[in-house]
Tab-separated table of C-alpha atoms in Angstrom:
chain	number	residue	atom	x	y	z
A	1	UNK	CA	-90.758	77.183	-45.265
A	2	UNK	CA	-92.102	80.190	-47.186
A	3	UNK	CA	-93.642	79.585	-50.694
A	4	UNK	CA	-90.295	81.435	-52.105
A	5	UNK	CA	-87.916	78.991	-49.955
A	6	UNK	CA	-89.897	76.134	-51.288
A	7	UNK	CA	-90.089	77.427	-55.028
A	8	UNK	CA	-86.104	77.955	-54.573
A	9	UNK	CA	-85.110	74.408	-53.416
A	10	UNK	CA	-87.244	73.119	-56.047
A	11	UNK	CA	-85.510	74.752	-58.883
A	12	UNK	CA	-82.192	74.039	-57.514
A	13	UNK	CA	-83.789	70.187	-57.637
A	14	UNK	CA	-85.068	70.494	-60.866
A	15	UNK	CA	-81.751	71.574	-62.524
A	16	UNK	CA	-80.065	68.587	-61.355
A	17	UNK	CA	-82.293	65.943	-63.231
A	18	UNK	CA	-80.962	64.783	-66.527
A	19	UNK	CA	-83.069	64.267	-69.807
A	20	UNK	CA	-83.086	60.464	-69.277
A	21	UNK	CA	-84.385	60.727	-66.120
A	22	UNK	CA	-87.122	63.282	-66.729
A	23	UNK	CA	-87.636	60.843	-69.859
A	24	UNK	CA	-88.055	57.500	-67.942
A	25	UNK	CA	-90.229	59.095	-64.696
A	26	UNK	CA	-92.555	60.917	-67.427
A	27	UNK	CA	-93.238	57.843	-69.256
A	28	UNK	CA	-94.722	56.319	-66.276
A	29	UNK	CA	-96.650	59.446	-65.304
A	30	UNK	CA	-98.299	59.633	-68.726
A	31	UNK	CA	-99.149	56.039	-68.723
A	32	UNK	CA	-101.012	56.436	-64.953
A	33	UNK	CA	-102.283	59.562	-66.628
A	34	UNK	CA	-103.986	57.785	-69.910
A	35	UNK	CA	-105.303	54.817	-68.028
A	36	UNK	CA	-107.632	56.972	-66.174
A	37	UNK	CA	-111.197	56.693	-66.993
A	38	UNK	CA	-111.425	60.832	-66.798
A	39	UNK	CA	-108.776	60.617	-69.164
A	40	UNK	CA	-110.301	57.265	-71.446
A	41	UNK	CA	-113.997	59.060	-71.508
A	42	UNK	CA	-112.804	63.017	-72.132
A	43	UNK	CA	-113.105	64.124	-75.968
A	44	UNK	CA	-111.238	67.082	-74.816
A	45	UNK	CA	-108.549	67.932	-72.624
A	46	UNK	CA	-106.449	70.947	-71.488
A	47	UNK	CA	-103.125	70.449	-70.873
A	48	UNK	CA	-99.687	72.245	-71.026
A	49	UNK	CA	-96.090	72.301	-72.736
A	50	UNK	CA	-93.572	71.537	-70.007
A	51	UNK	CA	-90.583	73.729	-69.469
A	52	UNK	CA	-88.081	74.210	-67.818
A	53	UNK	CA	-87.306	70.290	-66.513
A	54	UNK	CA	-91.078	70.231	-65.772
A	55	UNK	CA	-92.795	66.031	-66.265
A	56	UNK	CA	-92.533	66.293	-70.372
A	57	UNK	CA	-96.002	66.451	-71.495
A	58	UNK	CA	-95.228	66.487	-75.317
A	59	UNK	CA	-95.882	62.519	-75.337
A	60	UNK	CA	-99.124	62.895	-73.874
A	61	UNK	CA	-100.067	66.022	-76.021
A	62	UNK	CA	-99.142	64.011	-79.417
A	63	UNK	CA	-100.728	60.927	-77.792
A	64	UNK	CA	-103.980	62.729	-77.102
A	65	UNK	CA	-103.990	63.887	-80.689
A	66	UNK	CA	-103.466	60.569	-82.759
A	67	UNK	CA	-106.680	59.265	-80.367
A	68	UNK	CA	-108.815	62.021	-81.733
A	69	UNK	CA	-109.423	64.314	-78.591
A	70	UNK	CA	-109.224	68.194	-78.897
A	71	UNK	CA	-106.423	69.007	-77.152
A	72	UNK	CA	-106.165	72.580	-75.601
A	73	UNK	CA	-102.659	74.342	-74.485
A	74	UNK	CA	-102.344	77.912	-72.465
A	75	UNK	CA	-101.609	81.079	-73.405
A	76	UNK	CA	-100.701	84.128	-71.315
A	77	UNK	CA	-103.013	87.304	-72.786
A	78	UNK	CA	-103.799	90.766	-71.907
A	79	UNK	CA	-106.523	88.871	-70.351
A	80	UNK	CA	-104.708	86.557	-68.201
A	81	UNK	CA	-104.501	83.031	-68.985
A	82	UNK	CA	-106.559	81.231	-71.978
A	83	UNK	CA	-106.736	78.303	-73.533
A	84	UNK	CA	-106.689	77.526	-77.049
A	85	UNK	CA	-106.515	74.293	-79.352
A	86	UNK	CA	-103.921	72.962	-81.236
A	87	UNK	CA	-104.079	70.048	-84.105
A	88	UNK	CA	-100.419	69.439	-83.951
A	89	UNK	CA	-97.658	70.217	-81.231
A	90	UNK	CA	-96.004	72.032	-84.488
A	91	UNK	CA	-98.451	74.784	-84.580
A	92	UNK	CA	-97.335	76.675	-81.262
A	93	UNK	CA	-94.373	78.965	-80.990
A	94	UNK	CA	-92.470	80.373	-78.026
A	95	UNK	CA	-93.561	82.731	-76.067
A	96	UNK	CA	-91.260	85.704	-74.833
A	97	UNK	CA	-90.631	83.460	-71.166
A	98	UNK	CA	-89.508	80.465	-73.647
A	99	UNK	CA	-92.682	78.188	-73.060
A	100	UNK	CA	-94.209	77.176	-75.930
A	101	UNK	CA	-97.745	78.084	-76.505
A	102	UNK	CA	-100.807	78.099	-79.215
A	103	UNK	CA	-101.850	80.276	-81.296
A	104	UNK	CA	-105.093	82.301	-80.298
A	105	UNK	CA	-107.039	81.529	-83.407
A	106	UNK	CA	-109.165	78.751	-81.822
A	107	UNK	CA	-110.105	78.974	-78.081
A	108	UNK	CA	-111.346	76.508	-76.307
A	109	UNK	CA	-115.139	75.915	-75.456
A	110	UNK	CA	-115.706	74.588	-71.898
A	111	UNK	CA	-117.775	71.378	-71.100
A	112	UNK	CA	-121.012	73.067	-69.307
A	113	UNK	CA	-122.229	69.534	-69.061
A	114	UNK	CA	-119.558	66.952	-67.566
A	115	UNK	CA	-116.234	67.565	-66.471
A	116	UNK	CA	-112.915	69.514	-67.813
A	117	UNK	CA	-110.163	67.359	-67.823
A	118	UNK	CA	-106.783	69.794	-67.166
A	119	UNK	CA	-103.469	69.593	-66.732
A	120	UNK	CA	-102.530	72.057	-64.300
A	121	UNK	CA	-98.322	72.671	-63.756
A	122	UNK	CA	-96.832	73.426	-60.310
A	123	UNK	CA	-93.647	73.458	-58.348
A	124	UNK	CA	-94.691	71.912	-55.360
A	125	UNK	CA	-97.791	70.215	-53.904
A	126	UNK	CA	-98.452	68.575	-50.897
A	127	UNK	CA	-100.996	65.557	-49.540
A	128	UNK	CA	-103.760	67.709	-48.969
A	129	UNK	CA	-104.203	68.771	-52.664
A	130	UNK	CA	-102.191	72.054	-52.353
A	131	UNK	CA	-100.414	73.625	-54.666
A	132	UNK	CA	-97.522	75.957	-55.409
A	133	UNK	CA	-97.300	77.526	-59.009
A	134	UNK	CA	-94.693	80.091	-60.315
A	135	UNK	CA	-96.582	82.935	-58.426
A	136	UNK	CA	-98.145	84.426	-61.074
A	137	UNK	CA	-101.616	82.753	-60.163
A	138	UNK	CA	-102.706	82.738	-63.432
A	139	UNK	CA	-104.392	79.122	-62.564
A	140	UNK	CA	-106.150	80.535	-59.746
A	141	UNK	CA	-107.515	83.089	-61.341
A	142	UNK	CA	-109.116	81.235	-64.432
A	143	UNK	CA	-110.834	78.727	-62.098
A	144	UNK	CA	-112.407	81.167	-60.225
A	145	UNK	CA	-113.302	83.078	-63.323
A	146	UNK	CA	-115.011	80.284	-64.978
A	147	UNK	CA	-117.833	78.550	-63.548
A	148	UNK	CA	-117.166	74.937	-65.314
A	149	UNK	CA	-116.358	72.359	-63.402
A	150	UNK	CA	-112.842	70.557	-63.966
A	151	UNK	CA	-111.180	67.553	-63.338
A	152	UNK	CA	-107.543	69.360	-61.861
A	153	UNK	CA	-104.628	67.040	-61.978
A	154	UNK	CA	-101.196	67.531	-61.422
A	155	UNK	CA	-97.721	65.486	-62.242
A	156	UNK	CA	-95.009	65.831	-59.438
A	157	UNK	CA	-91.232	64.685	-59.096
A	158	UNK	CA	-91.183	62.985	-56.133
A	159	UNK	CA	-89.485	65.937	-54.424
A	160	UNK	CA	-92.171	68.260	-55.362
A	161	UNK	CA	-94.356	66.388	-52.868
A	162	UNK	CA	-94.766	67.941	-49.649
A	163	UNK	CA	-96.504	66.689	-46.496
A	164	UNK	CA	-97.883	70.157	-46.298
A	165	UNK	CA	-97.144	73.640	-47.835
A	166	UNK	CA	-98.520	77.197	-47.118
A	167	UNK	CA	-101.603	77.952	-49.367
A	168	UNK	CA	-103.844	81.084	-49.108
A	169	UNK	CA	-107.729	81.236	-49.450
A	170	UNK	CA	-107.509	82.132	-53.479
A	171	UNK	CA	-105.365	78.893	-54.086
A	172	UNK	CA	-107.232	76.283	-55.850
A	173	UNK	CA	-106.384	72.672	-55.218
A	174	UNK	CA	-106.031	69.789	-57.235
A	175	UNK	CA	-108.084	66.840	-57.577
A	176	UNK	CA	-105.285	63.889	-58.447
A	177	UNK	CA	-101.098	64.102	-57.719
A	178	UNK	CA	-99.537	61.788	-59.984
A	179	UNK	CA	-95.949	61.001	-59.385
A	180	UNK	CA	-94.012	58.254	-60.609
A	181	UNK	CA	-94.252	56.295	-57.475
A	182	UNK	CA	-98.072	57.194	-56.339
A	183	UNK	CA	-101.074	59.258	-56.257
A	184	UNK	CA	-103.401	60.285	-54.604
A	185	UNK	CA	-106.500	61.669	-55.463
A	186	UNK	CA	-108.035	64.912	-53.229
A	187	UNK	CA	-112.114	64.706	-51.959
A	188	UNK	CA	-113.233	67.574	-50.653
């Protein structure tokens, strides 16, 4: 399959989950997601507000908060994509695509020593750490942009998960697929 076939059938999945069920298998991926020791030893971490039937991340983002770590959400600019913190989920607004997103008054400041915990979103992956993303590559590009090293994880459906997909030589994998049934962390 072609990376359009595959971001096709996994729309047309995607529209057939209810709220309950994006509820209950997000609840478990959060709770994988906070008992990591990247996740229990980070002060900061990047993340993103789901949309469109994407794993809801607004638990985890509020959760994040109330322990006291700066929490950082993405922002499409002139620039490409950026980063910026937030002290409440209340603070960001919609962006013209409907995802909501921070303001740009406070960007984030990379870890230069130790590693940056992000939440990276995706429409498919597969067992080998690959990734398919909306096909913007906005992701791609700010990894290879900034020199920091990061901690890339990614929350799947289980139909998201692929044994393998195409990927390109630009396409940065993740380091950790967490579904709500497994995962599987990537070493290169």
């Amino acid at each position: 399959m072609t990376k359009k076939e595959i971001r096709q059938e996994i729309k047309s999945k995607k529209e057939k989950l209810t709220t309950d069920k994006i509820a209950e298998k997000s609840k478990i991926m959060t709770g994988h997601f906070t008992g990591l020791t990247e996740y229990k030893n980070c002060s900061q971490i990047i993340l993103y507000a789901a949309f469109n039937q994407e794993v809801d991340t607004l638990p985890l983002i509020n959760q994040a908060l109330e322990e006291g770590k700066k929490v950082a959400l993405p922002k499409v600019t002139e620039g490409g994509l950026e980063f910026f913190y937030i002290r409440s989920f209340q603070e960001t607004g919609i962006s013209n695509m409907g995802i909501p997103e921070p303001d740009t008054s406070n960007p984030v400041e990379l870890l230069t020593h130790g590693l940056n915990v992000i939440l990276v979103p995706g429409l498919a992956f597969d067992l080998e750490g690959n990734r398919i993303g909306y096909g913007r590559s906005y992701y791609d590009a700010y990894f290879a942009a900034h020199g920091a090293e990061f901690m890339k994880i990614a929350f799947a459906y289980d139909f998201q998960v692929y044994d393998r997909i195409p990927s390109e030589k630009h396409d940065v994998k993740i380091d950790l697929l967490i579904t709500d049934t497994f995962s599987k962390k990537f070493i290169p």
